Amino acid sequence: MNQDLKKEKSAREAFNLIEPELMKDSVIGIGTGTTTNFFIKELNKAKIQIKGVVCSSNASENLIDNSYDKFSLNEVHGIDFYIDGADEFNDRKELIKGGGGALTREKILAYSSNKFICIVDESKHVNLLGQFPLPVEVIELARSAVSRELMKMGGKPIYRHGFVTDNGNQIVDIHNLPIEVPYDLEAKINNIPGVVENGIFSCRKADTIICTTDNDISVIQ
Ligand code: 5RP
């Protein structure tokens, strides 16, 4: 089975999982990336009666069918279900996200959600987070200063040239960073002045991971 098919199966499983619980006033948070795009496809097909969606990126918002109302987070009471992919996940359901550069809004939506369902294929599983370079969103003028601090932590920062986030900021991807205690490192990186957000999702990790392998789909609670 190719990777896209696995992503599609995880996305469909997520849709089937939440559909019976959706009500007229439900709000779904929509992540960003190719796996989430498969979820959007399911949602668009189903045209269900819900209050609407809150999207983590302009790219995702553009894909949502016009039959759904699109809200900003400020306009809703919160998010009932947040559905998003990940670049890495571990057995504790901690994640690295931000490969698509939408990590800040993704983390805000995940924090505001009652249930965060992460949809992945088996290639995203790791024992120790950090094989995927850790994305850090930075204010432009602080990019070099933040990078120097991240080097002191043992990482190799690489500026994502030409990329501007939906918030108007830049991304530095940190290679070879040892992420032994994700919870601590998430907070430590966010304490560097100029950092907007980093891609470790440990303080608010996933509640459920839906992972498709060659043989089956597991729903990890
Ligand atoms: C975007 C993300 C994505 O969820 C992550 O990069 C996974 O993407 P894909 O589903 O395309 O593999 O964090 O910022």
PDB file of C-alpha atoms and ligand atoms in Angstrom:
ATOM      1  CA  MET A   1       0.000   0.000   0.000  1.00  0.00           C
ATOM      2  CA  ASN A   2       1.481   3.378  -0.857  1.00  0.00           C
ATOM      3  CA  GLN A   3       1.819   6.172   1.667  1.00  0.00           C
ATOM      4  CA  ASP A   4      -0.975   8.290   0.212  1.00  0.00           C
ATOM      5  CA  LEU A   5      -3.420   5.424   0.518  1.00  0.00           C
ATOM      6  CA  LYS A   6      -2.426   4.974   4.168  1.00  0.00           C
ATOM      7  CA  LYS A   7      -2.960   8.682   4.792  1.00  0.00           C
ATOM      8  CA  GLU A   8      -6.346   8.491   3.119  1.00  0.00           C
ATOM      9  CA  LYS A   9      -7.412   5.502   5.217  1.00  0.00           C
ATOM     10  CA  SER A  10      -6.406   7.238   8.466  1.00  0.00           C
ATOM     11  CA  ALA A  11      -8.336  10.330   7.417  1.00  0.00           C
ATOM     12  CA  ARG A  12     -11.451   8.345   6.548  1.00  0.00           C
ATOM     13  CA  GLU A  13     -11.253   6.458   9.841  1.00  0.00           C
ATOM     14  CA  ALA A  14     -11.106   9.779  11.701  1.00  0.00           C
ATOM     15  CA  PHE A  15     -14.167  10.991   9.867  1.00  0.00           C
ATOM     16  CA  ASN A  16     -16.066   7.767  10.622  1.00  0.00           C
ATOM     17  CA  LEU A  17     -15.036   8.018  14.268  1.00  0.00           C
ATOM     18  CA  ILE A  18     -16.356  11.522  14.829  1.00  0.00           C
ATOM     19  CA  GLU A  19     -19.363  11.524  12.508  1.00  0.00           C
ATOM     20  CA  PRO A  20     -21.797   9.878  14.984  1.00  0.00           C
ATOM     21  CA  GLU A  21     -20.850  12.478  17.611  1.00  0.00           C
ATOM     22  CA  LEU A  22     -21.330  15.533  15.422  1.00  0.00           C
ATOM     23  CA  MET A  23     -24.248  17.820  16.180  1.00  0.00           C
ATOM     24  CA  LYS A  24     -25.721  20.988  14.695  1.00  0.00           C
ATOM     25  CA  ASP A  25     -23.552  23.183  16.901  1.00  0.00           C
ATOM     26  CA  SER A  26     -20.307  21.194  16.506  1.00  0.00           C
ATOM     27  CA  VAL A  27     -17.139  22.946  15.439  1.00  0.00           C
ATOM     28  CA  ILE A  28     -14.371  20.978  13.736  1.00  0.00           C
ATOM     29  CA  GLY A  29     -10.780  22.226  13.739  1.00  0.00           C
ATOM     30  CA  ILE A  30      -8.946  21.509  10.520  1.00  0.00           C
ATOM     31  CA  GLY A  31      -5.189  20.978  10.422  1.00  0.00           C
ATOM     32  CA  THR A  32      -2.847  21.373   7.488  1.00  0.00           C
ATOM     33  CA  GLY A  33      -1.048  18.979   5.159  1.00  0.00           C
ATOM     34  CA  THR A  34      -1.597  16.149   2.740  1.00  0.00           C
ATOM     35  CA  THR A  35      -3.171  13.804   5.318  1.00  0.00           C
ATOM     36  CA  THR A  36      -5.565  16.497   6.500  1.00  0.00           C
ATOM     37  CA  ASN A  37      -6.459  17.172   2.875  1.00  0.00           C
ATOM     38  CA  PHE A  38      -7.871  13.642   2.694  1.00  0.00           C
ATOM     39  CA  PHE A  39     -10.002  14.431   5.754  1.00  0.00           C
ATOM     40  CA  ILE A  40     -11.224  17.616   4.081  1.00  0.00           C
ATOM     41  CA  LYS A  41     -12.205  15.506   1.071  1.00  0.00           C
ATOM     42  CA  GLU A  42     -14.364  13.275   3.307  1.00  0.00           C
ATOM     43  CA  LEU A  43     -15.922  16.271   5.014  1.00  0.00           C
ATOM     44  CA  ASN A  44     -16.700  17.984   1.722  1.00  0.00           C
ATOM     45  CA  LYS A  45     -18.302  14.828   0.360  1.00  0.00           C
ATOM     46  CA  ALA A  46     -20.475  14.321   3.438  1.00  0.00           C
ATOM     47  CA  LYS A  47     -21.924  17.862   3.634  1.00  0.00           C
ATOM     48  CA  ILE A  48     -22.997  17.286   7.243  1.00  0.00           C
ATOM     49  CA  GLN A  49     -25.000  19.704   9.373  1.00  0.00           C
ATOM     50  CA  ILE A  50     -22.544  21.291  11.818  1.00  0.00           C
ATOM     51  CA  LYS A  51     -21.917  24.835  13.015  1.00  0.00           C
ATOM     52  CA  GLY A  52     -18.747  25.026  10.917  1.00  0.00           C
ATOM     53  CA  VAL A  53     -14.983  24.762  10.832  1.00  0.00           C
ATOM     54  CA  VAL A  54     -11.928  26.642  12.055  1.00  0.00           C
ATOM     55  CA  CYS A  55      -8.869  26.149   9.850  1.00  0.00           C
ATOM     56  CA  SER A  56      -5.196  26.209  10.814  1.00  0.00           C
ATOM     57  CA  SER A  57      -4.072  27.647   7.476  1.00  0.00           C
ATOM     58  CA  ASN A  58      -5.251  29.593   4.483  1.00  0.00           C
ATOM     59  CA  ALA A  59      -4.393  26.544   2.357  1.00  0.00           C
ATOM     60  CA  SER A  60      -6.823  24.311   4.268  1.00  0.00           C
ATOM     61  CA  GLU A  61      -9.506  26.989   4.396  1.00  0.00           C
ATOM     62  CA  ASN A  62      -9.388  27.285   0.610  1.00  0.00           C
ATOM     63  CA  LEU A  63     -10.129  23.571   0.275  1.00  0.00           C
ATOM     64  CA  ILE A  64     -13.214  23.529   2.494  1.00  0.00           C
ATOM     65  CA  ASP A  65     -16.503  23.312   0.633  1.00  0.00           C
ATOM     66  CA  ASN A  66     -18.668  26.431   0.685  1.00  0.00           C
ATOM     67  CA  SER A  67     -21.502  24.476   2.281  1.00  0.00           C
ATOM     68  CA  TYR A  68     -19.565  24.832   5.568  1.00  0.00           C
ATOM     69  CA  ASP A  69     -19.297  28.065   7.512  1.00  0.00           C
ATOM     70  CA  LYS A  70     -15.695  29.041   8.194  1.00  0.00           C
ATOM     71  CA  PHE A  71     -14.959  30.766  11.476  1.00  0.00           C
ATOM     72  CA  SER A  72     -11.967  32.297  13.168  1.00  0.00           C
ATOM     73  CA  LEU A  73     -11.217  30.898  16.606  1.00  0.00           C
ATOM     74  CA  ASN A  74     -12.467  34.138  18.170  1.00  0.00           C
ATOM     75  CA  GLU A  75     -15.930  33.562  16.772  1.00  0.00           C
ATOM     76  CA  VAL A  76     -16.609  30.145  18.332  1.00  0.00           C
ATOM     77  CA  HIS A  77     -16.973  28.701  21.839  1.00  0.00           C
ATOM     78  CA  GLY A  78     -14.105  26.288  21.196  1.00  0.00           C
ATOM     79  CA  ILE A  79     -13.370  23.296  19.028  1.00  0.00           C
ATOM     80  CA  ASP A  80     -15.067  19.962  19.527  1.00  0.00           C
ATOM     81  CA  PHE A  81     -12.736  17.878  17.379  1.00  0.00           C
ATOM     82  CA  TYR A  82      -9.360  18.918  15.988  1.00  0.00           C
ATOM     83  CA  ILE A  83      -8.088  16.745  13.134  1.00  0.00           C
ATOM     84  CA  ASP A  84      -4.511  17.066  11.935  1.00  0.00           C
ATOM     85  CA  GLY A  85      -1.506  15.102  10.700  1.00  0.00           C
ATOM     86  CA  ALA A  86       2.010  15.047  12.132  1.00  0.00           C
ATOM     87  CA  ASP A  87       5.607  14.721  11.031  1.00  0.00           C
ATOM     88  CA  GLU A  88       6.455  12.382  13.913  1.00  0.00           C
ATOM     89  CA  PHE A  89       4.668  10.717  16.830  1.00  0.00           C
ATOM     90  CA  ASN A  90       5.920   8.630  19.724  1.00  0.00           C
ATOM     91  CA  ASP A  91       4.275   6.074  22.003  1.00  0.00           C
ATOM     92  CA  ARG A  92       3.189   8.832  24.397  1.00  0.00           C
ATOM     93  CA  LYS A  93       1.238  10.532  21.576  1.00  0.00           C
ATOM     94  CA  GLU A  94       3.661  13.445  21.609  1.00  0.00           C
ATOM     95  CA  LEU A  95       4.301  14.941  18.195  1.00  0.00           C
ATOM     96  CA  ILE A  96       6.520  16.994  15.977  1.00  0.00           C
ATOM     97  CA  LYS A  97       4.512  19.167  13.638  1.00  0.00           C
ATOM     98  CA  GLY A  98       5.128  22.095  11.349  1.00  0.00           C
ATOM     99  CA  GLY A  99       6.553  20.470   8.240  1.00  0.00           C
ATOM    100  CA  GLY A 100       3.976  22.540   6.377  1.00  0.00           C
ATOM    101  CA  GLY A 101       4.799  25.626   8.434  1.00  0.00           C
ATOM    102  CA  ALA A 102       1.391  25.974  10.099  1.00  0.00           C
ATOM    103  CA  LEU A 103       2.536  24.904  13.577  1.00  0.00           C
ATOM    104  CA  THR A 104       1.506  28.018  15.518  1.00  0.00           C
ATOM    105  CA  ARG A 105      -2.112  28.037  14.442  1.00  0.00           C
ATOM    106  CA  GLU A 106      -2.174  24.247  14.666  1.00  0.00           C
ATOM    107  CA  LYS A 107      -1.034  24.350  18.267  1.00  0.00           C
ATOM    108  CA  ILE A 108      -3.541  27.051  19.160  1.00  0.00           C
ATOM    109  CA  LEU A 109      -6.379  25.011  17.668  1.00  0.00           C
ATOM    110  CA  ALA A 110      -5.163  21.805  19.315  1.00  0.00           C
ATOM    111  CA  TYR A 111      -5.094  23.589  22.693  1.00  0.00           C
ATOM    112  CA  SER A 112      -8.616  24.889  22.162  1.00  0.00           C
ATOM    113  CA  SER A 113     -10.024  21.499  21.264  1.00  0.00           C
ATOM    114  CA  ASN A 114     -11.878  18.980  23.386  1.00  0.00           C
ATOM    115  CA  LYS A 115     -10.434  16.149  21.351  1.00  0.00           C
ATOM    116  CA  PHE A 116      -7.321  16.156  19.172  1.00  0.00           C
ATOM    117  CA  ILE A 117      -7.237  13.291  16.693  1.00  0.00           C
ATOM    118  CA  CYS A 118      -3.944  12.908  14.870  1.00  0.00           C
ATOM    119  CA  ILE A 119      -4.019  11.068  11.554  1.00  0.00           C
ATOM    120  CA  VAL A 120      -0.814   9.456  10.312  1.00  0.00           C
ATOM    121  CA  ASP A 121       0.724   6.571   8.455  1.00  0.00           C
ATOM    122  CA  GLU A 122       3.207   4.234  10.088  1.00  0.00           C
ATOM    123  CA  SER A 123       6.258   6.047   8.658  1.00  0.00           C
ATOM    124  CA  LYS A 124       5.640   8.831  11.195  1.00  0.00           C
ATOM    125  CA  HIS A 125       6.251   6.619  14.239  1.00  0.00           C
ATOM    126  CA  VAL A 126       9.526   7.121  16.154  1.00  0.00           C
ATOM    127  CA  ASN A 127      10.835   6.009  19.527  1.00  0.00           C
ATOM    128  CA  LEU A 128      12.507   9.349  20.156  1.00  0.00           C
ATOM    129  CA  LEU A 129      11.244  12.605  18.614  1.00  0.00           C
ATOM    130  CA  GLY A 130      13.746  14.628  16.618  1.00  0.00           C
ATOM    131  CA  GLN A 131      14.694  12.664  13.554  1.00  0.00           C
ATOM    132  CA  PHE A 132      12.452  15.087  11.658  1.00  0.00           C
ATOM    133  CA  PRO A 133      13.979  18.596  11.875  1.00  0.00           C
ATOM    134  CA  LEU A 134      12.079  20.596  14.462  1.00  0.00           C
ATOM    135  CA  PRO A 135      10.292  23.634  12.920  1.00  0.00           C
ATOM    136  CA  VAL A 136      10.453  26.827  14.955  1.00  0.00           C
ATOM    137  CA  GLU A 137       8.461  29.907  13.893  1.00  0.00           C
ATOM    138  CA  VAL A 138      10.419  33.090  14.596  1.00  0.00           C
ATOM    139  CA  ILE A 139       9.978  36.829  14.297  1.00  0.00           C
ATOM    140  CA  GLU A 140      12.160  37.876  11.350  1.00  0.00           C
ATOM    141  CA  LEU A 141      14.540  40.176  13.228  1.00  0.00           C
ATOM    142  CA  ALA A 142      15.252  37.513  15.863  1.00  0.00           C
ATOM    143  CA  ARG A 143      16.078  34.714  13.423  1.00  0.00           C
ATOM    144  CA  SER A 144      19.855  34.684  13.911  1.00  0.00           C
ATOM    145  CA  ALA A 145      19.680  35.340  17.646  1.00  0.00           C
ATOM    146  CA  VAL A 146      17.209  32.483  18.134  1.00  0.00           C
ATOM    147  CA  SER A 147      19.323  30.223  15.922  1.00  0.00           C
ATOM    148  CA  ARG A 148      22.395  30.883  18.094  1.00  0.00           C
ATOM    149  CA  GLU A 149      20.443  29.873  21.208  1.00  0.00           C
ATOM    150  CA  LEU A 150      19.227  26.708  19.488  1.00  0.00           C
ATOM    151  CA  MET A 151      22.819  25.842  18.556  1.00  0.00           C
ATOM    152  CA  LYS A 152      23.751  26.101  22.244  1.00  0.00           C
ATOM    153  CA  MET A 153      21.065  23.469  22.875  1.00  0.00           C
ATOM    154  CA  GLY A 154      22.861  21.132  20.464  1.00  0.00           C
ATOM    155  CA  GLY A 155      20.819  21.647  17.298  1.00  0.00           C
ATOM    156  CA  LYS A 156      21.749  22.722  13.788  1.00  0.00           C
ATOM    157  CA  PRO A 157      19.306  25.451  12.684  1.00  0.00           C
ATOM    158  CA  ILE A 158      18.572  25.838   8.978  1.00  0.00           C
ATOM    159  CA  TYR A 159      16.553  28.811   7.761  1.00  0.00           C
ATOM    160  CA  ARG A 160      13.596  27.803   5.544  1.00  0.00           C
ATOM    161  CA  HIS A 161      14.441  30.193   2.721  1.00  0.00           C
ATOM    162  CA  GLY A 162      11.628  32.000   0.981  1.00  0.00           C
ATOM    163  CA  PHE A 163       8.928  30.651   3.292  1.00  0.00           C
ATOM    164  CA  VAL A 164       6.612  33.052   5.117  1.00  0.00           C
ATOM    165  CA  THR A 165       4.009  31.695   7.545  1.00  0.00           C
ATOM    166  CA  ASP A 166       0.355  32.732   7.457  1.00  0.00           C
ATOM    167  CA  ASN A 167       1.284  34.928  10.437  1.00  0.00           C
ATOM    168  CA  GLY A 168       3.972  36.763   8.433  1.00  0.00           C
ATOM    169  CA  ASN A 169       6.905  35.114  10.219  1.00  0.00           C
ATOM    170  CA  GLN A 170       9.834  32.884   9.266  1.00  0.00           C
ATOM    171  CA  ILE A 171      10.690  29.253  10.020  1.00  0.00           C
ATOM    172  CA  VAL A 172      13.987  27.800  11.203  1.00  0.00           C
ATOM    173  CA  ASP A 173      14.239  23.990  11.038  1.00  0.00           C
ATOM    174  CA  ILE A 174      16.434  22.508  13.751  1.00  0.00           C
ATOM    175  CA  HIS A 175      18.357  19.407  12.729  1.00  0.00           C
ATOM    176  CA  ASN A 176      20.001  16.911  15.099  1.00  0.00           C
ATOM    177  CA  LEU A 177      18.345  18.322  18.198  1.00  0.00           C
ATOM    178  CA  PRO A 178      18.189  15.777  21.002  1.00  0.00           C
ATOM    179  CA  ILE A 179      14.573  15.814  22.255  1.00  0.00           C
ATOM    180  CA  GLU A 180      14.917  13.657  25.353  1.00  0.00           C
ATOM    181  CA  VAL A 181      12.195  15.312  27.430  1.00  0.00           C
ATOM    182  CA  PRO A 182       9.777  16.857  24.906  1.00  0.00           C
ATOM    183  CA  TYR A 183       7.669  18.592  27.561  1.00  0.00           C
ATOM    184  CA  ASP A 184      10.672  20.502  28.955  1.00  0.00           C
ATOM    185  CA  LEU A 185      12.212  21.339  25.598  1.00  0.00           C
ATOM    186  CA  GLU A 186       8.911  22.649  24.238  1.00  0.00           C
ATOM    187  CA  ALA A 187       8.745  25.193  27.062  1.00  0.00           C
ATOM    188  CA  LYS A 188      12.482  25.985  26.972  1.00  0.00           C
ATOM    189  CA  ILE A 189      12.478  26.850  23.249  1.00  0.00           C
ATOM    190  CA  ASN A 190       9.368  28.988  23.625  1.00  0.00           C
ATOM    191  CA  ASN A 191      11.176  30.977  26.320  1.00  0.00           C
ATOM    192  CA  ILE A 192      13.729  32.323  23.818  1.00  0.00           C
ATOM    193  CA  PRO A 193      12.708  35.882  22.916  1.00  0.00           C
ATOM    194  CA  GLY A 194      11.689  36.024  19.269  1.00  0.00           C
ATOM    195  CA  VAL A 195      10.311  32.502  19.147  1.00  0.00           C
ATOM    196  CA  VAL A 196       6.641  32.514  18.241  1.00  0.00           C
ATOM    197  CA  GLU A 197       6.122  28.764  18.622  1.00  0.00           C
ATOM    198  CA  ASN A 198       7.911  25.470  18.132  1.00  0.00           C
ATOM    199  CA  GLY A 199       6.699  22.217  16.621  1.00  0.00           C
ATOM    200  CA  ILE A 200       6.905  20.000  19.720  1.00  0.00           C
ATOM    201  CA  PHE A 201       3.368  19.027  20.726  1.00  0.00           C
ATOM    202  CA  SER A 202       3.846  17.619  24.194  1.00  0.00           C
ATOM    203  CA  CYS A 203       2.121  20.026  26.594  1.00  0.00           C
ATOM    204  CA  ARG A 204      -0.967  19.446  24.421  1.00  0.00           C
ATOM    205  CA  LYS A 205      -0.368  16.124  22.775  1.00  0.00           C
ATOM    206  CA  ALA A 206      -2.820  14.097  20.705  1.00  0.00           C
ATOM    207  CA  ASP A 207      -5.707  12.369  22.476  1.00  0.00           C
ATOM    208  CA  THR A 208      -6.039   9.763  19.762  1.00  0.00           C
ATOM    209  CA  ILE A 209      -3.692   8.675  17.015  1.00  0.00           C
ATOM    210  CA  ILE A 210      -5.069   6.908  13.975  1.00  0.00           C
ATOM    211  CA  CYS A 211      -2.251   5.119  12.225  1.00  0.00           C
ATOM    212  CA  THR A 212      -2.519   3.043   9.069  1.00  0.00           C
ATOM    213  CA  THR A 213       0.048   0.338   8.363  1.00  0.00           C
ATOM    214  CA  ASP A 214       0.282  -2.131   5.494  1.00  0.00           C
ATOM    215  CA  ASN A 215      -1.928  -4.540   7.433  1.00  0.00           C
ATOM    216  CA  ASP A 216      -4.337  -2.548   9.538  1.00  0.00           C
ATOM    217  CA  ILE A 217      -5.578   0.711  11.002  1.00  0.00           C
ATOM    218  CA  SER A 218      -4.933   1.246  14.695  1.00  0.00           C
ATOM    219  CA  VAL A 219      -6.798   3.714  16.826  1.00  0.00           C
ATOM    220  CA  ILE A 220      -4.436   4.509  19.688  1.00  0.00           C
ATOM    221  CA  GLN A 221      -6.250   6.036  22.666  1.00  0.00           C
TER     222      GLN A 221
HETATM  223  C1  5RP B   1       1.801  21.115   8.859  1.00  0.00           C
HETATM  224  C2  5RP B   1       1.909  19.882   9.671  1.00  0.00           C
HETATM  225  C3  5RP B   1       1.478  18.591   9.036  1.00  0.00           C
HETATM  226  O1  5RP B   1       0.496  18.019   9.816  1.00  0.00           O
HETATM  227  C4  5RP B   1       2.661  17.674   8.936  1.00  0.00           C
HETATM  228  O2  5RP B   1       3.685  18.323   8.229  1.00  0.00           O
HETATM  229  C5  5RP B   1       2.282  16.369   8.243  1.00  0.00           C
HETATM  230  O3  5RP B   1       1.998  16.624   6.901  1.00  0.00           O
HETATM  231  P1  5RP B   1       1.486  15.522   5.906  1.00  0.00           P
HETATM  232  O4  5RP B   1       0.110  15.138   6.338  1.00  0.00           O
HETATM  233  O5  5RP B   1       1.509  16.202   4.566  1.00  0.00           O
HETATM  234  O6  5RP B   1       2.423  14.341   5.963  1.00  0.00           O
HETATM  235  O7  5RP B   1       2.311  19.873  10.802  1.00  0.00           O
HETATM  236  O8  5RP B   1       2.318  22.224   9.516  1.00  0.00           O
END
